[in-house]
Short mmCIF file of C-alpha atoms in Angstrom, two decimals:
data_model
loop_
_atom_site.label_atom_id
_atom_site.label_comp_id
_atom_site.label_asym_id
_atom_site.label_seq_id
_atom_site.Cartn_x
_atom_site.Cartn_y
_atom_site.Cartn_z
CA GLU A 1 105.10 109.86 96.38
CA VAL A 2 101.73 108.08 95.01
CA GLN A 3 98.35 108.91 94.34
CA LEU A 4 95.90 107.57 93.28
CA VAL A 5 92.35 109.95 92.77
CA GLU A 6 89.84 108.17 92.21
CA SER A 7 86.44 110.97 90.41
CA GLY A 8 83.64 110.05 88.91
CA GLY A 9 81.23 109.23 91.40
CA GLY A 10 77.09 111.00 91.90
CA LEU A 11 73.27 109.86 92.41
CA VAL A 12 72.33 108.10 89.53
CA GLN A 13 68.74 105.91 89.74
CA PRO A 14 68.55 102.97 89.97
CA GLY A 15 69.07 101.35 86.17
CA GLY A 16 71.68 104.03 85.54
CA SER A 17 74.72 103.80 83.79
CA LEU A 18 78.13 105.91 86.16
CA ARG A 19 81.77 105.14 85.13
CA LEU A 20 84.74 105.47 87.33
CA SER A 21 87.76 106.99 86.81
CA CYS A 22 91.12 106.53 88.88
CA ALA A 23 94.20 108.60 88.00
CA ALA A 24 97.49 107.84 88.67
CA SER A 25 100.81 109.81 89.34
CA GLY A 26 104.21 108.69 91.36
CA LEU A 27 104.50 105.02 90.12
CA THR A 28 105.30 102.90 87.28
CA PHE A 29 101.01 102.00 86.99
CA SER A 30 101.56 99.45 83.84
CA ASN A 31 103.07 97.40 86.50
CA TYR A 32 100.67 96.81 88.42
CA TRP A 33 97.54 94.75 89.13
CA MET A 34 94.52 97.05 89.88
CA SER A 35 91.77 96.42 91.23
CA TRP A 36 88.18 98.09 92.53
CA VAL A 37 86.49 97.65 96.47
CA ARG A 38 83.60 99.27 97.86
CA GLN A 39 81.83 99.70 100.41
CA ALA A 40 78.62 100.50 101.64
CA PRO A 41 77.57 102.32 104.65
CA GLY A 42 78.34 101.69 107.72
CA LYS A 43 79.62 97.76 106.39
CA GLY A 44 82.30 96.62 105.67
CA LEU A 45 85.19 96.38 102.57
CA GLU A 46 83.50 94.31 99.48
CA TRP A 47 86.16 92.92 96.04
CA VAL A 48 84.86 94.30 93.24
CA ALA A 49 87.00 93.87 90.31
CA ASN A 50 90.33 93.57 89.17
CA ILE A 51 92.94 93.95 85.88
CA LYS A 52 95.61 92.55 85.06
CA LYS A 53 99.68 94.65 83.88
CA ASP A 54 98.32 94.62 80.08
CA GLY A 55 94.60 94.43 80.24
CA SER A 56 94.63 91.08 78.97
CA GLU A 57 93.09 89.50 82.12
CA ARG A 58 89.31 91.25 84.09
CA ASN A 59 88.02 89.19 87.69
CA TYR A 60 84.22 90.37 88.37
CA VAL A 61 83.30 89.14 92.03
CA ASP A 62 79.34 87.64 91.39
CA SER A 63 77.15 90.63 92.34
CA VAL A 64 78.21 92.47 89.80
CA LYS A 65 78.93 90.32 86.36
CA GLY A 66 77.56 91.47 82.72
CA ARG A 67 77.19 94.66 84.38
CA PHE A 68 80.81 96.24 85.26
CA THR A 69 83.60 96.22 83.17
CA ILE A 70 87.27 97.06 84.48
CA SER A 71 89.32 98.72 82.28
CA ARG A 72 92.98 100.46 82.15
CA ASP A 73 94.75 102.92 79.70
CA ASN A 74 98.82 102.63 80.62
CA ALA A 75 99.02 105.29 78.31
CA LYS A 76 96.65 107.70 80.27
CA ASN A 77 97.95 105.99 83.50
CA SER A 78 94.33 105.38 83.81
CA LEU A 79 91.45 102.77 85.73
CA TYR A 80 87.90 102.61 85.05
CA LEU A 81 84.79 101.71 86.18
CA GLN A 82 81.99 101.25 83.52
CA MET A 83 78.67 100.09 85.65
CA ASN A 84 75.40 100.01 83.59
CA SER A 85 72.14 98.71 85.39
CA LEU A 86 73.07 100.20 88.44
CA ARG A 87 70.66 98.67 91.90
CA VAL A 88 70.44 100.54 94.86
CA GLU A 89 72.70 97.70 96.31
CA ASP A 90 75.59 99.15 95.05
CA THR A 91 75.41 101.63 96.73
CA ALA A 92 79.11 102.28 98.40
CA VAL A 93 82.43 104.15 98.22
CA TYR A 94 84.37 102.82 96.04
CA TYR A 95 87.71 102.54 95.96
CA CYS A 96 90.37 101.33 93.48
CA ALA A 97 93.66 99.96 94.70
CA THR A 98 97.19 98.85 93.36
CA GLU A 99 97.23 95.36 94.02
CA ARG A 100 99.96 92.94 95.06
CA PRO A 101 100.60 90.09 95.52
CA SER A 102 99.27 88.89 98.78
CA GLY A 103 98.16 92.73 99.91
CA CYS A 104 96.83 96.27 97.82
CA ASP A 105 99.13 98.70 98.49
CA TYR A 106 98.52 101.97 97.09
CA TRP A 107 94.32 103.04 97.67
CA GLY A 108 92.85 106.32 96.30
CA GLN A 109 90.92 108.29 98.81
CA GLY A 110 87.18 106.96 97.30
CA THR A 111 84.74 108.19 95.71
CA LEU A 112 81.39 108.43 96.51
CA VAL A 113 78.19 105.75 94.09
CA THR A 114 74.65 106.69 95.11
CA VAL A 115 71.81 104.95 93.43
CA SER A 116 68.66 105.62 94.13
CA SER A 117 65.27 107.49 92.73
CA ILE B 1 86.34 81.40 101.14
CA GLN B 2 84.88 82.98 103.91
CA LEU B 3 86.59 84.90 105.58
CA THR B 4 85.65 84.87 109.29
CA GLN B 5 87.05 87.31 112.17
CA SER B 6 87.05 87.86 115.59
CA PRO B 7 86.63 89.22 118.26
CA SER B 8 83.90 91.65 115.94
CA SER B 9 84.91 95.02 118.23
CA LEU B 10 86.95 95.33 121.60
CA SER B 11 87.83 98.19 123.51
CA ALA B 12 91.48 97.60 125.12
CA SER B 13 93.97 100.06 127.54
CA VAL B 14 97.24 101.99 126.77
CA GLY B 15 100.03 99.25 126.06
CA ASP B 16 97.73 96.03 125.70
CA ARG B 17 97.98 93.39 123.59
CA VAL B 18 95.75 92.84 121.03
CA THR B 19 94.80 89.89 119.58
CA ILE B 20 93.02 89.66 116.35
CA THR B 21 91.82 85.96 114.62
CA CYS B 22 90.75 85.30 111.37
CA ARG B 23 89.84 81.69 109.89
CA ALA B 24 89.80 80.72 106.61
CA SER B 25 87.12 78.45 104.93
CA GLN B 26 89.63 76.47 103.29
CA GLY B 27 93.46 76.78 102.56
CA ILE B 28 95.30 80.10 101.44
CA ARG B 29 97.99 79.62 101.66
CA SER B 30 99.81 82.96 102.10
CA TYR B 31 98.08 85.15 100.32
CA LEU B 32 96.92 86.73 103.31
CA ALA B 33 96.44 91.31 104.10
CA TRP B 34 95.84 92.99 106.80
CA TYR B 35 94.71 96.44 107.06
CA GLN B 36 93.41 99.25 109.56
CA GLN B 37 91.18 101.40 107.95
CA LYS B 38 90.22 104.48 111.17
CA PRO B 39 86.22 106.58 110.01
CA GLY B 40 86.35 108.82 106.13
CA LYS B 41 89.48 107.36 105.59
CA ALA B 42 91.01 104.43 102.68
CA PRO B 43 92.04 101.13 104.36
CA LYS B 44 95.74 101.63 104.95
CA LEU B 45 97.91 98.00 104.28
CA LEU B 46 99.58 97.48 107.50
CA ILE B 47 100.95 93.73 106.45
CA TYR B 48 100.98 90.90 103.27
CA ALA B 49 101.46 87.41 102.54
CA ALA B 50 100.24 86.93 106.04
CA SER B 51 103.44 87.68 108.14
CA THR B 52 105.41 89.78 106.24
CA LEU B 53 105.14 93.41 107.70
CA GLN B 54 104.11 96.63 105.42
CA SER B 55 107.54 99.48 104.41
CA GLY B 56 105.85 102.40 107.11
CA VAL B 57 103.94 100.71 109.84
CA PRO B 58 105.86 100.09 112.67
CA SER B 59 106.67 96.95 114.20
CA ARG B 60 104.55 96.43 117.20
CA PHE B 61 101.88 95.46 114.22
CA SER B 62 102.71 91.62 112.84
CA GLY B 63 101.21 88.48 111.58
CA SER B 64 101.26 84.95 112.12
CA GLU B 65 99.81 82.05 110.78
CA SER B 66 98.77 78.26 111.23
CA GLY B 67 96.88 76.08 108.68
CA THR B 68 93.76 78.07 107.80
CA ASP B 69 94.14 80.42 110.74
CA PHE B 70 95.78 83.95 110.99
CA THR B 71 96.19 86.65 113.57
CA LEU B 72 97.08 90.32 113.55
CA THR B 73 99.02 91.21 116.57
CA ILE B 74 99.62 94.16 118.14
CA SER B 75 101.96 94.05 120.53
CA SER B 76 101.68 97.54 122.55
CA LEU B 77 98.44 99.09 121.60
CA GLN B 78 98.93 102.75 121.45
CA PRO B 79 95.99 105.82 121.36
CA GLU B 80 96.05 106.45 117.03
CA ASP B 81 96.42 102.28 116.79
CA PHE B 82 91.92 103.13 117.10
CA GLY B 83 90.13 102.14 113.85
CA THR B 84 88.15 98.31 112.30
CA TYR B 85 91.38 95.85 111.33
CA TYR B 86 90.44 93.67 108.11
CA CYS B 87 91.61 91.13 106.51
CA GLN B 88 91.49 89.65 103.28
CA GLN B 89 92.47 86.48 101.11
CA LEU B 90 93.65 87.24 97.53
CA ASN B 91 94.04 83.42 97.50
CA SER B 92 91.45 82.71 94.89
CA TYR B 93 88.39 84.72 92.88
CA PRO B 94 86.68 86.28 94.29
CA GLN B 95 88.93 88.15 96.25
CA THR B 96 87.43 87.70 99.77
CA PHE B 97 87.41 89.96 103.67
CA GLY B 98 86.91 89.57 106.92
CA GLN B 99 83.35 91.25 107.84
CA GLY B 100 86.09 93.78 109.88
CA THR B 101 86.92 94.17 113.94
CA LYS B 102 86.74 98.21 115.89
CA VAL B 103 89.09 98.10 117.30
CA GLU B 104 88.83 101.60 120.12
CA ILE B 105 90.63 102.60 123.00
CA LYS B 106 90.03 102.15 126.65
#
């Protein structure tokens, strides 16, 4: 059974940093592009970033460029999102997901990030 | 690329045929997915590549495309089909989602 388990969320002040992790099991992690998708409270889904199977390509939504960094460790079957200079508008549930060319097939349960003073 | 879903919400009876539309602001080939999300849960992939049913998803769900218009159809609405449905384009960056369609059971 495929499992993606996010961790690292919590309450942080504006301007602060957090590092999210996503632990994968039940799949060959290195065969998958991986994505982070977020959902602000009561709002829709927003794609945040993705990373190629070997980590050689990374893409970001404009609103997080220069502040967030996606990375992965295939030896540890893990995906990460380093979030710096956090803003109130970054408050959301963050999901990791496996990405195929035409859809994201496996999703974690999400981890809540709250940016507030 | 903007994705515009319609309607934003609907209420239908069990057994009804339900259609949700997603219009892309430019061509995205067939790089479109449909998801179902229930409250407090992660999205679930229903359809990928515009019209391919994800493994394990009931056959009452189907997807189609015509140019930049994409449609998700539920042929016979079931009680468990409540939730919010989203389309996503993966053709170009940044990837984008539609704003969602909330489906309620009458």
